[in-house]
XYZ file of C-alpha atoms in Angstrom:
482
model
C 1.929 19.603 17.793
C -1.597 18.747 16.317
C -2.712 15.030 15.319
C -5.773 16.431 13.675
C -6.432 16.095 9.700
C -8.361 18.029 7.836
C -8.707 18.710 4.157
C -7.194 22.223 4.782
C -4.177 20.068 6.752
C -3.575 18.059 3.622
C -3.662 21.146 0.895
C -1.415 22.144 3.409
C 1.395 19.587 3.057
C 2.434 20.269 -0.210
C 3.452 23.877 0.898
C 5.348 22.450 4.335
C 7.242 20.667 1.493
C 8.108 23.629 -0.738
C 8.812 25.359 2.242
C 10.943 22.623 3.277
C 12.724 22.729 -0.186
C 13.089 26.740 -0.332
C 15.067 26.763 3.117
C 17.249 24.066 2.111
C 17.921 25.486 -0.957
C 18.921 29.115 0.914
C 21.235 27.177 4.103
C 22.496 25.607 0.331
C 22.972 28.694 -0.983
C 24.891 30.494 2.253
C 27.230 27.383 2.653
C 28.589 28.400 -0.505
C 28.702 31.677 -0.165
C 30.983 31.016 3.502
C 33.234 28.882 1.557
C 34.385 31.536 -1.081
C 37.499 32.450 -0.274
C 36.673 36.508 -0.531
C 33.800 36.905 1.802
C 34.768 39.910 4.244
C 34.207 40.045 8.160
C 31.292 41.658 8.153
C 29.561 39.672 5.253
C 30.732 37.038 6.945
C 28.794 37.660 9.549
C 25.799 38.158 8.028
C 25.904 35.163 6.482
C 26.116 33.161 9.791
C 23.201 35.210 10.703
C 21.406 33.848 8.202
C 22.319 30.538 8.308
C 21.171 30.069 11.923
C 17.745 31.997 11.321
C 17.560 29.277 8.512
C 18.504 26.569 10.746
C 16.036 27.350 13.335
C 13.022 28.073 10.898
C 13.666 24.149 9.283
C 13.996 23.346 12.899
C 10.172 24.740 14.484
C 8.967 23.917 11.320
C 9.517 20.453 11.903
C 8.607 20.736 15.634
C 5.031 22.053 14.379
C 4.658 19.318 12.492
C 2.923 15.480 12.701
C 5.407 12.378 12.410
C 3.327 11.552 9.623
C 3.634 14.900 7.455
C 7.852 14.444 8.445
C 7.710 11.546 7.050
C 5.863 12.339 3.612
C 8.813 15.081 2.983
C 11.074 12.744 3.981
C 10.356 10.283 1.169
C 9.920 12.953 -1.580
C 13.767 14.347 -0.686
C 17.191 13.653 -1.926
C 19.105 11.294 -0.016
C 21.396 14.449 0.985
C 18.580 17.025 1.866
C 16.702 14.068 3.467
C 19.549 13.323 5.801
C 19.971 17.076 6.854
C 16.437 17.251 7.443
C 16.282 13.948 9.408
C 19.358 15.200 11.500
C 17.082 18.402 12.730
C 14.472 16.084 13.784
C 13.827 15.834 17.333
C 14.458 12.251 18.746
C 11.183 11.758 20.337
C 9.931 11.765 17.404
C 12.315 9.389 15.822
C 10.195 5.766 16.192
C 6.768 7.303 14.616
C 8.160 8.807 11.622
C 10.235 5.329 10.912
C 7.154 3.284 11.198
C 5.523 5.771 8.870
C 8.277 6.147 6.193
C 8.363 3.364 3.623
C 10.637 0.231 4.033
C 13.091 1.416 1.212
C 13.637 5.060 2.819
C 13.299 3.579 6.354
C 16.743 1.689 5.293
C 18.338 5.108 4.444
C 17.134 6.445 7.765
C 18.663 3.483 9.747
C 21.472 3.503 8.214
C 22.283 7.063 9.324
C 21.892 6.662 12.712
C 24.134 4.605 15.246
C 23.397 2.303 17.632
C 22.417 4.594 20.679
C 20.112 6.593 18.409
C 18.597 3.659 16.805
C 17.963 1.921 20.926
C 16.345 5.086 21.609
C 13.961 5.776 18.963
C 13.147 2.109 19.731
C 12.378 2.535 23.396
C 9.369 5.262 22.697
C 7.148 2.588 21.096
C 4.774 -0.095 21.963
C 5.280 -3.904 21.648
C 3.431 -3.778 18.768
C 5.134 -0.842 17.013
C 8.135 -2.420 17.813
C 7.174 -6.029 15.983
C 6.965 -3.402 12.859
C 10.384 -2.131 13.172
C 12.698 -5.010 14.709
C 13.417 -6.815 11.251
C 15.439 -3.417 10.048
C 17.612 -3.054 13.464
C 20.909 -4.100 13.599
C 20.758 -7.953 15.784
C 23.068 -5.880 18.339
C 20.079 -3.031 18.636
C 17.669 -6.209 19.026
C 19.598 -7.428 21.812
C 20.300 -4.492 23.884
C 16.641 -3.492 23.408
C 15.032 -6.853 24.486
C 16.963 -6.574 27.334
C 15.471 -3.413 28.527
C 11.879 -4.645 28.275
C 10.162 -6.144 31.203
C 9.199 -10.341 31.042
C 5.818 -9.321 29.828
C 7.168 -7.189 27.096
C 9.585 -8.961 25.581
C 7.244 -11.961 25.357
C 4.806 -10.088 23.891
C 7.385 -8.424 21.012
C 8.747 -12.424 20.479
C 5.462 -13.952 19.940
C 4.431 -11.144 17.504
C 7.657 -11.073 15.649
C 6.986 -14.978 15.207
C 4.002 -14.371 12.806
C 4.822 -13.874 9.163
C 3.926 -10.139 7.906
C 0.848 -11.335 6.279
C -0.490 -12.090 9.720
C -2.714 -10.414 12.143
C -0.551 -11.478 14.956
C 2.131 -9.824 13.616
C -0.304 -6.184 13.919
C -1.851 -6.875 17.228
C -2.138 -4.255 20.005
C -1.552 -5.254 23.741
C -2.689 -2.338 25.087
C -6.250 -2.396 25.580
C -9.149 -2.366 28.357
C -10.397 -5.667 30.094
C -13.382 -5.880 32.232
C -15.134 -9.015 34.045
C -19.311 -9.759 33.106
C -20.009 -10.002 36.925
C -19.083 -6.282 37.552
C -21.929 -3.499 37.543
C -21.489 -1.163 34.910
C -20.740 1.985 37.709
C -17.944 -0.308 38.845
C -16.471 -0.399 35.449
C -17.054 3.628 34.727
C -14.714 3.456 38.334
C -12.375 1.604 37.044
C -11.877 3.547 33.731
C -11.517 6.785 35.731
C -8.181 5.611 37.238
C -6.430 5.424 33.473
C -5.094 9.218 32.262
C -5.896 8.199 29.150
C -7.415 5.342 27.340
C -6.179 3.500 24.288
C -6.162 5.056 21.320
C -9.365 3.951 19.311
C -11.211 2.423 22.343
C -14.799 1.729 20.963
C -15.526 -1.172 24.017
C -14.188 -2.875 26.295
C -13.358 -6.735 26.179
C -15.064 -8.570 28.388
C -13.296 -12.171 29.910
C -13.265 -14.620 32.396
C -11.416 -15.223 35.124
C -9.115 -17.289 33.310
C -9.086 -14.303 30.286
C -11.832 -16.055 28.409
C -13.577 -13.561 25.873
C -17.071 -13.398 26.936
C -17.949 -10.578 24.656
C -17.773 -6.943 24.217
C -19.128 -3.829 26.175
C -19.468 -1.390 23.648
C -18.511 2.729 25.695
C -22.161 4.109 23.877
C -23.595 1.039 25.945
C -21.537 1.597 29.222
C -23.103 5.339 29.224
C -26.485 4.897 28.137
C -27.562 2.333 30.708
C -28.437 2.361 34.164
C -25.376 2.022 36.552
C -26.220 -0.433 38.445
C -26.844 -2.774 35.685
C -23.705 -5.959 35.103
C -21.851 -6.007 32.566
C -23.280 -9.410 31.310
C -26.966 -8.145 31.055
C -25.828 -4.948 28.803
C -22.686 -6.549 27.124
C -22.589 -8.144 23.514
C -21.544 -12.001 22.780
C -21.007 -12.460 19.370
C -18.515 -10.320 18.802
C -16.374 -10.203 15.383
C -13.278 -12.000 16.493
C -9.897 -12.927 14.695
C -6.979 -15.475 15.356
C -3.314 -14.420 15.310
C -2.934 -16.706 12.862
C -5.901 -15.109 10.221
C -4.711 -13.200 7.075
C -4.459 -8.996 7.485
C -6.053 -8.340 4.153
C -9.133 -10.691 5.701
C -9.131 -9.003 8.628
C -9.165 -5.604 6.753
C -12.105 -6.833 4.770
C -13.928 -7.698 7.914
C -13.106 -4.732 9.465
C -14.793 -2.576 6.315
C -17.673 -5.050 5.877
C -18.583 -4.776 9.793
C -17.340 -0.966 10.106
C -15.242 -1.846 12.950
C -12.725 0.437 15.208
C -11.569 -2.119 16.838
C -11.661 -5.974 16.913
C -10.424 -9.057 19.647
C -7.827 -11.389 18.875
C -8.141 -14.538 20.198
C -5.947 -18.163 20.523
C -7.498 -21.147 19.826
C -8.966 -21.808 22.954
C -10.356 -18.657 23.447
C -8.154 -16.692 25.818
C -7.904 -12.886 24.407
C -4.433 -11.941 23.574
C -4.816 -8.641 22.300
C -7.000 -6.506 19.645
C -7.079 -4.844 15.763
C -7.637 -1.075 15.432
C -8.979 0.550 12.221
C -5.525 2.708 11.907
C -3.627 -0.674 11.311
C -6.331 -2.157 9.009
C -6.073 1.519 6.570
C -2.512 0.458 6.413
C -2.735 -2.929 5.492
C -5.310 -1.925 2.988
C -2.709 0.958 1.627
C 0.264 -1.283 1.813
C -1.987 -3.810 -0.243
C -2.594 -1.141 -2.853
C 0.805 -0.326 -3.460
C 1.574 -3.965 -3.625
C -0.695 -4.305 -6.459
C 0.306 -1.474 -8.663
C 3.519 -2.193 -8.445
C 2.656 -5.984 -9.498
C 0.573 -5.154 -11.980
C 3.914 -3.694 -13.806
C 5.804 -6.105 -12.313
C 7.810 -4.671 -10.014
C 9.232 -6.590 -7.240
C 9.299 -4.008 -4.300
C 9.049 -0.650 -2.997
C 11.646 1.751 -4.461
C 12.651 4.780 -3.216
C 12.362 7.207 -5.784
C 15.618 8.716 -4.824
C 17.588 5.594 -4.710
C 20.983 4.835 -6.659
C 20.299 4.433 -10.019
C 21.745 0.744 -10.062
C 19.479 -0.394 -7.388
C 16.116 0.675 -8.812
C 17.425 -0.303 -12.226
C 17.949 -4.102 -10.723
C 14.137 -3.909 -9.412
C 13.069 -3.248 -12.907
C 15.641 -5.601 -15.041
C 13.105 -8.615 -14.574
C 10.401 -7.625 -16.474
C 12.401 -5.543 -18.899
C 14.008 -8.779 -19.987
C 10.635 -10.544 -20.198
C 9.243 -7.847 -22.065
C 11.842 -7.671 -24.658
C 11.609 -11.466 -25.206
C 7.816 -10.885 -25.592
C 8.219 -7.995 -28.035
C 10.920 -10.352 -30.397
C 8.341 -12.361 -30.509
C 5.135 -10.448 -31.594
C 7.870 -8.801 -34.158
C 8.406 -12.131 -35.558
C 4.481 -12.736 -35.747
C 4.706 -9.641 -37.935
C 7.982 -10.906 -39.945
C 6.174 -13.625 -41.123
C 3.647 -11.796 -42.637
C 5.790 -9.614 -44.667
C 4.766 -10.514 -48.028
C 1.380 -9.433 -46.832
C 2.247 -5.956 -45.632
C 3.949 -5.165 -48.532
C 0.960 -5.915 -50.697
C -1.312 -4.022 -48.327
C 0.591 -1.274 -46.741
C -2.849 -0.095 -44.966
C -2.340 -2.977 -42.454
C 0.797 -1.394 -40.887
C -1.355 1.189 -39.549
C -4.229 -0.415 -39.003
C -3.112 -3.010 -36.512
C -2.112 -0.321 -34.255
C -5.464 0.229 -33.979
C -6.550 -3.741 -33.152
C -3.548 -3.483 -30.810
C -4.422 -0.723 -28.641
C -8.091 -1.002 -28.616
C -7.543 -4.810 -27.277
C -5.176 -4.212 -24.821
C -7.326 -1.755 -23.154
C -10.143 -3.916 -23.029
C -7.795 -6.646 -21.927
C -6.875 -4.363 -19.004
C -10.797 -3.792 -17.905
C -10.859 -7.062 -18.095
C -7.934 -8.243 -15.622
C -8.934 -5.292 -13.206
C -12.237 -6.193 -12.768
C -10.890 -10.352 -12.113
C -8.009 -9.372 -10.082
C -10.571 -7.274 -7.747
C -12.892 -10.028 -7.879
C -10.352 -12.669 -6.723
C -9.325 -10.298 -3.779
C -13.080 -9.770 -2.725
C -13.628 -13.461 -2.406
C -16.063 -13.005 -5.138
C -14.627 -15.785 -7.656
C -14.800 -19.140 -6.796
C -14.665 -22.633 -8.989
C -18.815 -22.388 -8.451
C -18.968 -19.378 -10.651
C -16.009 -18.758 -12.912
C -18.233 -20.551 -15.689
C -20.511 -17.878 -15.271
C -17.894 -15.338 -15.222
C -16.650 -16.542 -18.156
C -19.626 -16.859 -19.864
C -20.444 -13.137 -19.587
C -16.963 -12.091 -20.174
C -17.303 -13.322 -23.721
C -21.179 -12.194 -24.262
C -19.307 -8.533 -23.285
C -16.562 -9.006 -25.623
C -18.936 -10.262 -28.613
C -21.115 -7.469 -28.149
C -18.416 -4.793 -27.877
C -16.831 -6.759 -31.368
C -19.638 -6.719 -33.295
C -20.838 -2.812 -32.724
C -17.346 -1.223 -32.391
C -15.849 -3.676 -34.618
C -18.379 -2.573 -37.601
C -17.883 0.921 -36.842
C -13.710 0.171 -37.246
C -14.607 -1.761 -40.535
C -16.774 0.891 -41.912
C -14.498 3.981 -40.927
C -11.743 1.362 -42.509
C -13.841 1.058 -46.126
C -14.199 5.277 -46.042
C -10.496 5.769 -45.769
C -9.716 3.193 -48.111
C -11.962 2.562 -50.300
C -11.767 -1.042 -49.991
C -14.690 -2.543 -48.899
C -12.788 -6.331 -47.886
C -10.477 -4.528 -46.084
C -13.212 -2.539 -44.020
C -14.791 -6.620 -43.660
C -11.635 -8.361 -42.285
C -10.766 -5.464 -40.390
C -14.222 -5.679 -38.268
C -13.599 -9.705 -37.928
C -10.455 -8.941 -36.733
C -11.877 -6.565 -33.967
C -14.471 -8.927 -33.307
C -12.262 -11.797 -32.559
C -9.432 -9.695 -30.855
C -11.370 -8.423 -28.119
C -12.826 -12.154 -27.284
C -9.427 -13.379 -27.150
C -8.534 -10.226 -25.170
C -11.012 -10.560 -22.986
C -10.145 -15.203 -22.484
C -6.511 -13.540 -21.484
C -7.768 -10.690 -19.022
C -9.550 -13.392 -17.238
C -6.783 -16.267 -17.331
C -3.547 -14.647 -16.544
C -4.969 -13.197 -12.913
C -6.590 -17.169 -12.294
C -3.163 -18.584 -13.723
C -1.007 -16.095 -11.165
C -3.917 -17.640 -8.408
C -3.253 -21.115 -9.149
C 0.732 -20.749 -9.132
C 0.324 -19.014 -5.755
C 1.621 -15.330 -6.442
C -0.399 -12.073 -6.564
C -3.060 -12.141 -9.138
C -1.824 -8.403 -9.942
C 1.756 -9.833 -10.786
C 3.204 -8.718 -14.300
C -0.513 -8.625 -15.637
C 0.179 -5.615 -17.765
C 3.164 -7.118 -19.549
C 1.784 -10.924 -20.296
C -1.466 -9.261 -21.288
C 0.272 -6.655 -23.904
C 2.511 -9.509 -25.143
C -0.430 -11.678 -25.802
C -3.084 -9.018 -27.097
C -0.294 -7.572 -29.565
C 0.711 -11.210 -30.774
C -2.354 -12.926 -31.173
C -3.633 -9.387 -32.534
C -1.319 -8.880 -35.549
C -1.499 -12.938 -35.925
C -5.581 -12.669 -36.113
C -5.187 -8.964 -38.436
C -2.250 -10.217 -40.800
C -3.773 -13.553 -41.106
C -7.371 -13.032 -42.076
C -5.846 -10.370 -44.566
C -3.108 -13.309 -46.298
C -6.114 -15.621 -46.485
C -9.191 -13.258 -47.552
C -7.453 -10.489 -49.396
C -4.039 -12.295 -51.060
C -5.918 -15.145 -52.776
């Protein structure tokens, strides 16, 4: 089995998948053709000949392949297929492809397997792997496992699983390389030549005191390039990029993209290393953070398996749904009140689609651009003025040329020239009030502590449609009815 990606790898995933699906679809297919009650001795036969040529081409296929890839066709199955398939996958593989599967399939996965299964898929992973997985075990899994780790171990998995999810203590790796400054640097290559193997992403080696200290980093390039006999201390680095357990992942994933970092110490507070950050864990914070945000943004409360009972995804949805219709009972009543004036000017019912739509999507550039600025740091009570301030010079601008061209296209179709005139106002003053509600629903959601992301799409339709056909039907009642 290859760990290596390449573009060709990931072209290639799509087809492991339809593969996948082709000989599940022809085991399918030769179940039911056993179970007919007509099926001869010799066709019979055949037919178990098949299936097990079936069985064992899903079975290397999935051999060949990474934890990773299992795990991608595992989420884009069936709850039955993706059982059958999980059932042919071997065991030793069973702890990677649950920490790569997302938490809703992960469930289905755990709930499939018993006890013994579940203790050894456990077993094959690290401390820090298994801080990942221990809040979806079964508390009797928890217990038998703990007991089968060493002191060390099982302090190590405790004190991670005592950081929230947010934290970087709850992602740190124990297993890394330590090295004292008073050492020369051929007594160090020595010493690395007695691992097999040395962590995964090891990019330098942590250097500490005799009470475990962090002095500073020896970076490998500088290990090799200088002259053996050189100490660690004259060679090493001593401002190293450092966290606490305690920090925030999506800072440390900043850091880690800012500085260009494979790997990172984590300190405690007075100093002592207690174990490091690798760039893999950061690119899944960073994903995890994405997915978060999309599904915020249209205000969904979790992960949902795309395959999951139709109740259960419904439920994740219902919140918003019920907002929205609330929101949309209102904006009709915004146009109920203006009846009279629709029936006068029947143009308007089309043309405040138009204000609508165009505002809402300038809305949206609007709360994309503050949401990413809030999550870069990049907004702070020292600048939002300014913010603001160009915000609105954006949204004037935009009004006044795209809003003349809507009036003037407007006047051709219609032939009414006020129309055209309180139909560029309206776009004018639409997209500045679109543009005050893409910047204060992201700073409200800020303020009340949730993600900035959260149910933006929905408040910022409601308001842009409300206040839109209010603005539209308004300026028509006052300049064209009287």
């Amino acid at each position: 089995m290859t760990t290596e990606f390449n573009i060709e790898n990931a072209e290639n995933l799509q087809s492991y998948l339809q593969e996948v699906l082709d000989l599940l679809h022809r085991q399918s297919q030769t179940t039911d053709s056993l179970a007919k009650p007509d099926v001869s001795e010799s066709e019979q036969a055949i037919l178990l000949q098949t299936q097990s040529e079936t069985h064992q081409q899903l079975q290397q296929l999935l051999d060949d392949l990474h934890p990773a890839d299992i795990a991608h066709i595992l989420e884009a199955l069936p709850l039955k297929d993706r059982l059958a398939i999980w059932h042919l996958v071997s065991a030793d593989n069973d702890g990677d492809i649950l920490l790569e599967v997302s938490d809703a399939v992960r469930s289905t996965l755990i709930a499939d397997m018993d006890d013994e299964e579940l203790l050894a898929a456990a077993e094959t992973l690290d401390t820090d792997e298994l801080a990942d997985l221990a809040p979806d075990l079964p508390d009797d899994v928890m217990a038998d496992l703990l007991t089968t780790l060493d002191t060390q171990e099982r302090e190590r998995l405790q004190s991670a699983m005592s950081y929230d999810d947010d934290q970087v203590g709850s992602l740190m790796d124990y297993d890394m390389v330590s090295i004292r400054d008073d050492v020369t640097l051929e007594v160090v290559l020595r010493y690395l030549r007695r691992f097999e193997e040395l962590p995964t992403h090891t990019d330098k080696l942590f250097v500490i005191d005799h009470v475990g200290v962090l002095k500073g980093i020896l970076p490998l390039k500088r290990l090799l390039l200088n002259a053996p006999e050189k100490t660690v201390a004259e060679v090493m680095s001593d401002d190293p990029v450092t966290f606490f357990p305690s920090d925030e992942n999506a800072e440390a994933a900043k850091a880690f993209e800012r500085y260009d970092l494979i790997s990172a110490p984590v300190v405690d507070a007075s100093g002592k290393l207690c174990g490091r950050l690798t760039v893999d864990q950061m690119v899944d914070v960073i994903r995890e953070q994405s997915d978060s945000e999309a599904l915020n943004r249209a205000g969904l409360r979790e992960e949902e398996d795309m395959f999951a009972p139709p109740l259960k995804s419904a439920k994740n949805r219902w919140l918003w749904v019920a907002i929205n219709l609330c929101t949309a009972f209102i904006a009709s009543r915004v146009i109920g009140a203006f009846e009279g004036t629709i029936s006068h000017i029947v143009e308007l019912a089309g043309l405040a689609t138009i204000i609508s739509g165009i505002c809402g999507n300038t809305g949206t550039q609007t709360t994309t651009l503050m949401i990413r600025g809030l999550a870069l740091k990049q907004i702070s009570p020292h600048n939002v003025g300014k913010i603001f301030a160009k915000e609105i010079i954006i949204a004037i601008m935009t009004g006044v040329l795209w809003g003349g061209i809507t009036g003037f296209l407007a006047y051709l179709i219609y032939g009414k020239p006020a129309l055209g005139l309180v139909m560029a106002t309206a776009m004018l003053l639409n997209l500045v009030v679109a543009a005050l509600v893409g910047m204060l629903i992201p700073i409200t959601m800020q303020k009340l502590g949730r993600d900035p992301a959260f149910g933006s799409s929905v408040l910022l339709t409601f308001m842009t449609d409300s206040i839109g056909f209010f603005i539209l039907l308004g300026l028509a009642t006052v300049f064209l009815l009287h």
